[in-house]
Amino acid sequence: MSRAMQCQSCLPWGSWTQLRRSLPGSSGTRNVYLCAASVPGTAGSTFLRKILHASSISLPRGSVHYQGGSHERSIQPRSSGHGLSQLRNVASSDAIKKHQKSLSAWFSHQPNEERQFGPSFSLDAVHVDPVIRESSLEEILKPSPDLTIQNQLQQPCSQVISLQNLFDVDACGQQVKNVVLYGTVGTGKSTLIKKMVVDWCHGLLPRFELVIPFSCEDLSHSHAPISLRRLITKKYQHLRDVMPMLGTSNLKVLFILNGLERLNLDFRLAGTELCCDPNEPVPPSAIVVNLLRKYLLPEASIIVTTRPSAVRRIPSKYVGRYAEICGFSDTNLQKMYFQMRLSQPGCNGENNVGSSSGEQENLVEMLSRNLERHNQIAAACFLPSYCWLVCTTLHFLYFTRTVPPSQTLTGIYTSFLRLNFSGEVLDSTDPTNISMMKYVAKMVGKLAYEGVMSRKTCFSEDDLQQCFEVEMKTESELNLLEVFRSDVFRFFLTPCVQPGKEHTFVFTIPAMQEYLAALYVVLGEKKTLAQRVGNELSEVIGKVSEDVAVVISIISKVLPLRFLPVLFNLLKIFPRYFSRLSSKDRDTIAHTMAEELFKEEDYYNDDVLDQINSSILGVEGPVHHPDEAHDDEVFELFPIFMGGILSRRNRAILEQLGCSIKNLAAFEIAKAMKKTVIRNSRKGLPPSELMDYLFFLHEFQNERFTAEAIRSLRTVNLSSVRMTPLKCSVLASVMGTTCHEVEELNLTSCNLDTRSLRILFPVLLRCKALHLQLNSLGSDACKEIRDLLLHDKCVVSKLRLANNPVGEQGAQYLAEALAGNHSLTHLSLLHTTLGDRGAEVIAQHLAENQHLQELNLGYNSLTDAAALHVVEVAKKHATLDKVHLYFNDISEDGKQALHSLRMDRDGVRALVFLTAGTDVSDYWSHILNVVQRNLPFWDRERVRQHLALILQDLESSRRQTANPWRKAKFLRVESEVKKMLGKLQHGTL
């Protein structure tokens, strides 16, 4: 029977809505396993690693099931007296103990992707069991009702069964020997099996005396006849002493067959002969068939894991129980998983656990609240593998500290796909043997790309049919599509939970749509029919051309046919012509990347990292009304993922998934990008778009390209971008590819702190003008700034620290920096809470400085004594000629004393008020502009009082002058001050 016919009853053809059926939720009690013991971690065998990596996620195991007992008491395996006595007599007990130790070490091995969660994170820490639901073959084949995700998450399930009860007697009282455990990609089949094995190794599965796991992927690569006993000892040499007992005693054995879809099994007697002798060599597939028939070792128990499309490969008469893994259908399980992952000590990479625990708890709390109010992310975390992706992304966003960052966002998504699809073939019975990820990139990538181009994230059933079914022409293509529908579809697409859009589909994680769209483009799948046919013809002709050349050369020597060489040259032109067309394809990819990266309509959105953060943790504040129009969809990650996929590391991982991107193609795309991406970046970008561009360069991981791009950036304006440690690391890493000096770096209002300055230290050294206003930088940060200014490679000439709580201690650090610095010419300490003491400390060290030209101490509550002291020191300074002292608590007498200063006589000018004797100050507009820019951050009542005093001073000075020109200037300035006061009183300023 064809694959399409087999799956037709399970997933009716033409109805994508039937795929809405989901994993039933549960309101009952769930199994939660908490660890109490650690196990050694050593490298294991290759095929067991395949079992590990085939898992949708690497969940930690649970070694103690808390049921009111102490975990310090080990549970001894139960066995019959006869079996146990035999084990002791032949020393097989020691062999099994060695086997348990080896399995424990192998299955406790952590993939590289898990090490990011800190050294304290271990697979033995905590395990959260997914929901397992007892099923039947009739239920598998019967079309399910059209349920939305909301209903699925709330629907109670009365058929939940625990892992320990899978082999209990069935409804008819018969002992279950064969169990089929099935689930779609990402539900955690292999992880659950891994937990079962490790539990047995620690005495927590007393039902069985021996557990023997096999990887069906490993078995599928061998076709040579081999006996069951030889197969076991080949994989597990510690069991040599146990093999004589296999089949000759009542030893309770459990065989685990992980990934049955990788084996082509034939249960017909004509296809697989009967075999009951464990010593007889037969093909591995025949061993599996006879074990399931219960003709070979009939007393052994067997658990099989498989995808839904392969469930019918085993005749139902050989299956005692069907069980479906339903993932985390209860949001409480999701919360428990996130709590476990994100609250591990050392998860943030810092040694100071006390200071970091608060941030981790806050992160878990925000995520928990978003799960409660935003059902779409709850629908995504239905699959445990997406819970892993959410945790890994949050870890990347919040706990990246190194320069350069240890990973990229594209690398996280690529690794995520590797964990779920590495080595996976869509259908092992199909002769094309196409990898699952290649099929996804071709089919789902097309849907994702069309959505990005049309700026939509919701897809109707018609959209799916148009994308997936319109080009289906052969039986093989239909069979592959049915396997995809049953096994993989729900991994990438899920019903939308937004009111009014319940009958549409969205990508499970929004960023996954942009990743697959980028992969679709970079792989060159976006081609016309002529391009596809031409490419195939050019490859065929190119392969044949060498043989044709030999034949033509022989014939031309025998027969005088001069037209043959001409024909041969024409054949060679064809591949050359299409090679030129392929280079045009590279230009198109680069052009698409540049066009999407610098879209003007996206210029004033949040940067992409903040967008990802909001999509996971939500946005605190009022939620949009369902009837309210939503903003246009934004796809700014799409071009960034395109660049990230081209990096060497990601191309190597995608090669393992069957998605090959050649080095030459990557080189040509990078070469074409120089003409488009770098040229467009020179136009000047808004801060959020510039941050996206820097993040794109980080994701691209091409140091030469990045260096060339950064050399063109002389001014870097990131004002108002929330500079998290990750963004600081990205900026430091990207800017670190060159050594050129930066004319200006604007980090105003960027939420910087001491840690941020420490990360950015190498970049700050090379900046001539450095804007650090409005960043809550206190005394600790000033200590970092002191070290920066005292560094022998520091080139900072202008430093603005306005509106930071510098304080007296911070002023002490800055004064020490002034004494030893040789580059600083302009220093702004406007509104930095210096007070008289802070100003005096700076004045004491000014004499040791020989380069400062301008000092701003405005709005620092300075009194007459401190202000006059600063000015007296400034008089003696060799280069300091301007001191800003406006908006301080200076009396009328102090003002008169400062007004008497003359530039030609005293060598310094003090900016205190808008007047200079009987004339308007040359800096009146500068002072008012400073007030207007900083008013949102200043005490408005105090500013109002100061403006009233300034207005009185202007009116008094105007009355004292008889010059009509000066009177006109006074009236103009008075009008500006009155206008500002009016706006201030009405709250419009």
XYZ file of C-alpha atoms in Angstrom, residues 789 797-802 806 811 814-815 817-818 824-832 834 838-847 849 851-860 862 866-867 869-875 877 879-886 888 907-912 923 926:
72
model
C 41.087 58.789 30.768
C 38.815 64.955 23.728
C 35.137 65.668 24.480
C 33.340 63.898 27.316
C 29.723 64.606 28.215
C 28.437 63.165 31.481
C 25.387 65.397 31.946
C 28.193 61.413 39.692
C 33.913 63.891 41.268
C 37.090 62.454 37.664
C 39.392 64.998 39.304
C 41.533 61.663 35.781
C 41.823 65.359 34.915
C 40.524 65.879 27.142
C 39.568 69.418 26.042
C 35.826 69.583 26.835
C 34.161 68.135 29.938
C 30.441 68.487 30.683
C 29.275 67.713 34.216
C 25.928 69.454 33.844
C 23.417 68.320 36.482
C 25.578 65.640 38.088
C 28.374 67.593 42.489
C 32.493 68.026 44.365
C 33.241 71.296 42.535
C 36.053 72.126 44.954
C 37.637 68.696 44.473
C 37.673 69.254 40.713
C 39.084 72.778 41.181
C 41.933 71.405 43.298
C 43.101 69.117 40.485
C 42.566 71.547 37.614
C 45.981 73.076 38.135
C 45.750 69.631 33.887
C 44.737 70.700 28.081
C 41.148 71.362 29.232
C 39.441 74.208 27.343
C 35.811 74.073 28.498
C 34.190 72.910 31.741
C 30.433 72.718 32.354
C 29.368 72.679 36.013
C 25.838 73.981 35.467
C 22.875 72.918 37.615
C 24.972 71.431 40.426
C 26.940 75.457 43.605
C 32.481 77.170 45.187
C 31.711 79.002 41.935
C 36.850 79.176 43.640
C 36.443 77.345 40.340
C 36.734 80.601 38.420
C 39.845 81.666 40.324
C 41.539 78.389 39.416
C 40.372 78.763 35.822
C 42.017 82.171 35.605
C 44.795 77.645 33.817
C 44.033 76.612 28.237
C 40.678 76.708 30.106
C 38.712 79.684 28.766
C 35.053 78.837 29.385
C 33.229 77.707 32.538
C 29.458 77.015 32.559
C 27.845 77.938 35.884
C 24.213 78.618 35.002
C 23.357 77.172 40.260
C 41.552 84.687 30.385
C 38.256 82.967 31.218
C 34.584 83.514 30.589
C 31.883 82.320 32.997
C 28.455 81.494 31.580
C 26.054 82.235 34.419
C 25.607 82.369 24.755
C 23.053 77.998 23.947
